[in-house]
mmCIF file of C-alpha atoms in Angstrom:
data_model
loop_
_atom_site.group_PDB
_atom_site.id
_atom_site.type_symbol
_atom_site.label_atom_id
_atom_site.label_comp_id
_atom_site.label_asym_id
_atom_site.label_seq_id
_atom_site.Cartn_x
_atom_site.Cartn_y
_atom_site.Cartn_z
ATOM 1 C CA UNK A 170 1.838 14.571 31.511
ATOM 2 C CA UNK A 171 5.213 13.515 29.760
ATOM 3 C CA UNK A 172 2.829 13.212 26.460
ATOM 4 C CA UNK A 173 2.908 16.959 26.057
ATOM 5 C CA UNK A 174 6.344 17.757 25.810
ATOM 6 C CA UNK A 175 6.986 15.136 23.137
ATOM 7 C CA UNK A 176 4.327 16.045 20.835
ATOM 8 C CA UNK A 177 5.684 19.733 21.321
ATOM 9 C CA UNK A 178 9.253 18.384 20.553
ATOM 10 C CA UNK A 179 8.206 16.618 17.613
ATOM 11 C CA UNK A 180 6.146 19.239 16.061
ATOM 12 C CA UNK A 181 8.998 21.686 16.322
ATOM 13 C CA UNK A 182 11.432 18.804 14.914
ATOM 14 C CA UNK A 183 8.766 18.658 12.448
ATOM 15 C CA UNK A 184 8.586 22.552 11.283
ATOM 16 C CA UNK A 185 12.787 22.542 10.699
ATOM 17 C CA UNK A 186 12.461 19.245 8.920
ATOM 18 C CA UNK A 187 10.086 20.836 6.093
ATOM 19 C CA UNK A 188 11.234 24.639 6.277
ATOM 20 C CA UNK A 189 14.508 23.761 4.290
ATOM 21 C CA UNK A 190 12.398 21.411 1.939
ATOM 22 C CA UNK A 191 9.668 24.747 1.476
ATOM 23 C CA UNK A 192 12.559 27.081 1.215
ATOM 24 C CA UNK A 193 14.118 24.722 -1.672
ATOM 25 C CA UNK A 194 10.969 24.198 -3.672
ATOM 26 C CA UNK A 195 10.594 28.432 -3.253
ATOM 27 C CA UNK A 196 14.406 29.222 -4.417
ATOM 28 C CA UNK A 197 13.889 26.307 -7.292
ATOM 29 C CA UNK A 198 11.032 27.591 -9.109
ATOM 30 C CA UNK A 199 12.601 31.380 -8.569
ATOM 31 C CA UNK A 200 15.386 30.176 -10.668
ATOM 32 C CA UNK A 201 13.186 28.250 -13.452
ATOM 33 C CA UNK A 202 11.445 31.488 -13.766
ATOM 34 C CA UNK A 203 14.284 33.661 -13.903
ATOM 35 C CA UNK A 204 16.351 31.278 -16.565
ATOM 36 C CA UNK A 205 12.878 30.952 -18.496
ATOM 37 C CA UNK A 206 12.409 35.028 -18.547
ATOM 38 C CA UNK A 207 15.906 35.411 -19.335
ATOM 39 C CA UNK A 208 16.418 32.689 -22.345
ATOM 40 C CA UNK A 209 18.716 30.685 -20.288
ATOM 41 C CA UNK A 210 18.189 27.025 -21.566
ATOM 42 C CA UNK A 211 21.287 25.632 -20.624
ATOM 43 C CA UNK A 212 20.863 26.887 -17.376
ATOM 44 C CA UNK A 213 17.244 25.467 -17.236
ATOM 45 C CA UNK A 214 18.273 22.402 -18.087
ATOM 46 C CA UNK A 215 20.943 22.132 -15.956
ATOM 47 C CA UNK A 216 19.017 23.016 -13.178
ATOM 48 C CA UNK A 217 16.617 20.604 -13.359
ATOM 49 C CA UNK A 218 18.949 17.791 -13.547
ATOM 50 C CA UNK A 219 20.631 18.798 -10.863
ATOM 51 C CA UNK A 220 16.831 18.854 -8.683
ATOM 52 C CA UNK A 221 16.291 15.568 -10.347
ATOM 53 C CA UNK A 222 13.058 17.357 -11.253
ATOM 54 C CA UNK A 223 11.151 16.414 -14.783
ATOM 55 C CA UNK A 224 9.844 19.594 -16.586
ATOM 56 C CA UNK A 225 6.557 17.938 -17.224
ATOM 57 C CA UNK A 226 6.059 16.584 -13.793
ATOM 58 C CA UNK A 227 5.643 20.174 -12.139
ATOM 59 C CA UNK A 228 4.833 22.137 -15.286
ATOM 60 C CA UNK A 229 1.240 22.591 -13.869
ATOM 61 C CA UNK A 230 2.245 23.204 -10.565
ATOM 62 C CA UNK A 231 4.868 26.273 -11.183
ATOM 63 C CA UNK A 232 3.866 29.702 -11.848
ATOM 64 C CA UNK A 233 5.767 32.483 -12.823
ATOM 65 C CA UNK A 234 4.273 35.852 -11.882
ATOM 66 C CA UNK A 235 0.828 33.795 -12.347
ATOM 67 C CA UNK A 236 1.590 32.844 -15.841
ATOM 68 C CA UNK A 237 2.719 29.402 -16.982
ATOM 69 C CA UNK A 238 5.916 28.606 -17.771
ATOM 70 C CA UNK A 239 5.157 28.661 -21.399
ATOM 71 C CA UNK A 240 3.454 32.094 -21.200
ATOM 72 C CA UNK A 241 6.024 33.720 -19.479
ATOM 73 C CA UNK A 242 8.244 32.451 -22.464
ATOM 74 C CA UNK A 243 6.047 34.205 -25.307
ATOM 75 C CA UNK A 244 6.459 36.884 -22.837
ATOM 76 C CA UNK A 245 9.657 37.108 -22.219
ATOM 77 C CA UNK A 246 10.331 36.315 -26.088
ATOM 78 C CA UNK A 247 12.204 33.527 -24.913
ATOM 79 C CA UNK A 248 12.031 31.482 -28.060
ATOM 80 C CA UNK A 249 14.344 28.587 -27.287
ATOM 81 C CA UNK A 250 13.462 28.064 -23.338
ATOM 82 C CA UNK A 251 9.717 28.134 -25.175
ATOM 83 C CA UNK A 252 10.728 25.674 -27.837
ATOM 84 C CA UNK A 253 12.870 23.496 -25.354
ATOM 85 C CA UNK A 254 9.667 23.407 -22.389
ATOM 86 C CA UNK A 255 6.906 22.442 -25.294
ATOM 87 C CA UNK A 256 9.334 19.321 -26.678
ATOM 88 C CA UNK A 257 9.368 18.113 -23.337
ATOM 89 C CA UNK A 258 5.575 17.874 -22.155
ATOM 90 C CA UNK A 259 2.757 15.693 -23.047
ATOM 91 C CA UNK A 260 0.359 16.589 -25.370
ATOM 92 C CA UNK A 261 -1.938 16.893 -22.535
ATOM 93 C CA UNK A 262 -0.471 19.037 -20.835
ATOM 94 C CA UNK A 263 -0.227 21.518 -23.743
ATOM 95 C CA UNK A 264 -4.365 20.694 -24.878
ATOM 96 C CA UNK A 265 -5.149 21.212 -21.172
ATOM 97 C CA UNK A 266 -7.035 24.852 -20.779
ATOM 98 C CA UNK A 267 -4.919 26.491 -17.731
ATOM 99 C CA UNK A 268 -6.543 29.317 -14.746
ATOM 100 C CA UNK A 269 -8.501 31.155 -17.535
ATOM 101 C CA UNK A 270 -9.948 28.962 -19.487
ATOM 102 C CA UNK A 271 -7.550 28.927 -22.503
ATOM 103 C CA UNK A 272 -5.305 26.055 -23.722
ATOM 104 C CA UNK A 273 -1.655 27.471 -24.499
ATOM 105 C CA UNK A 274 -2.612 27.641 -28.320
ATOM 106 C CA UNK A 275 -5.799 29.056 -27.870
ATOM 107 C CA UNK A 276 -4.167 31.540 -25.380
ATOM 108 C CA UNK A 277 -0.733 32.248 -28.313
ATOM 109 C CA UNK A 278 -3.131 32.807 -30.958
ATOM 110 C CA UNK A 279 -5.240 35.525 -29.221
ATOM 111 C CA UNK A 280 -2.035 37.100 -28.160
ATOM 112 C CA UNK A 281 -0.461 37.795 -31.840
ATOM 113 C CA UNK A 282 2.055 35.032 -30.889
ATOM 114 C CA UNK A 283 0.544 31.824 -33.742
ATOM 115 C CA UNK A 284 3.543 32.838 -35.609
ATOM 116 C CA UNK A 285 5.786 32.157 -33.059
ATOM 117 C CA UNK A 286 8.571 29.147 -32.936
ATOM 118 C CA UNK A 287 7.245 27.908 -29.560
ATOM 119 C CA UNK A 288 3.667 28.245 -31.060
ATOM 120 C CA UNK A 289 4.959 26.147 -33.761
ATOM 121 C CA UNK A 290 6.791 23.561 -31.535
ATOM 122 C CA UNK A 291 3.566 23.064 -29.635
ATOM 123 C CA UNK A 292 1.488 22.218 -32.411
ATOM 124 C CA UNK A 293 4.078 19.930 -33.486
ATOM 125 C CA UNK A 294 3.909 18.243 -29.993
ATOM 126 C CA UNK A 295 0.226 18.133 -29.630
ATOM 127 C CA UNK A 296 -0.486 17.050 -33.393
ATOM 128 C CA UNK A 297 2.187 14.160 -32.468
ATOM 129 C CA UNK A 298 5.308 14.688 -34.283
ATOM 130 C CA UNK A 299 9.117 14.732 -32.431
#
């Protein structure tokens, strides 16, 4: 009969171990989005090294008001957040179709952005160059 309490005290030791963890992952990709929307690359940046988080290793897995990080920077017109997140991800990443279908370039160019910088800077990254 002891066996019940235990469990019980380690699932609720449990819950307040990953809460904080949840509640960081939720206010981290709350302020990618807002220093993405906003132009704020030095912010970006900074906020990532301070997470110890690599752009490209949760690119796919944040969402910004269901966009991509690199759609809500054509978006948001924020040219040098958009140049700064395409120089840092594979090439695979950017070829990759996302939710709808569409690969980022596929996705610029039927949105009147191929003339765009971070259009530009992703064709430079997927065709191989910097």
């Amino acid at each position: 009969m002891r066996l019940l309490p235990v469990a019980l005290a380690a699932l609720i030791a449990a819950s307040f171990v990953s809460t904080p963890a949840e509640a960081n992952t939720d206010q981290l990709v709350a302020n990618i989005c807002d220093y993405v929307k906003s132009n704020d690359k030095n912010r970006l940046r900074k906020k990532l090294k301070e997470s110890r988080v690599k752009l490209r290793n949760i690119y796919t897995g944040v969402s910004c008001d269901g966009n991509s990080l690199l759609r809500t920077a054509y978006n948001s017109n924020s040219l040098e957040v958009g140049e700064y997140i395409a120089k840092r991800l594979p090439a695979g990443d950017l070829s990759t179709p996302e939710a709808d279908g569409k690969s980022i370039l596929d996705w610029a160019n039927a949105n009147g952005h191929s003339g765009s910088a971070i259009t530009a800077a992703v064709q430079d990254r997927i065709s191989g160059g910097e």
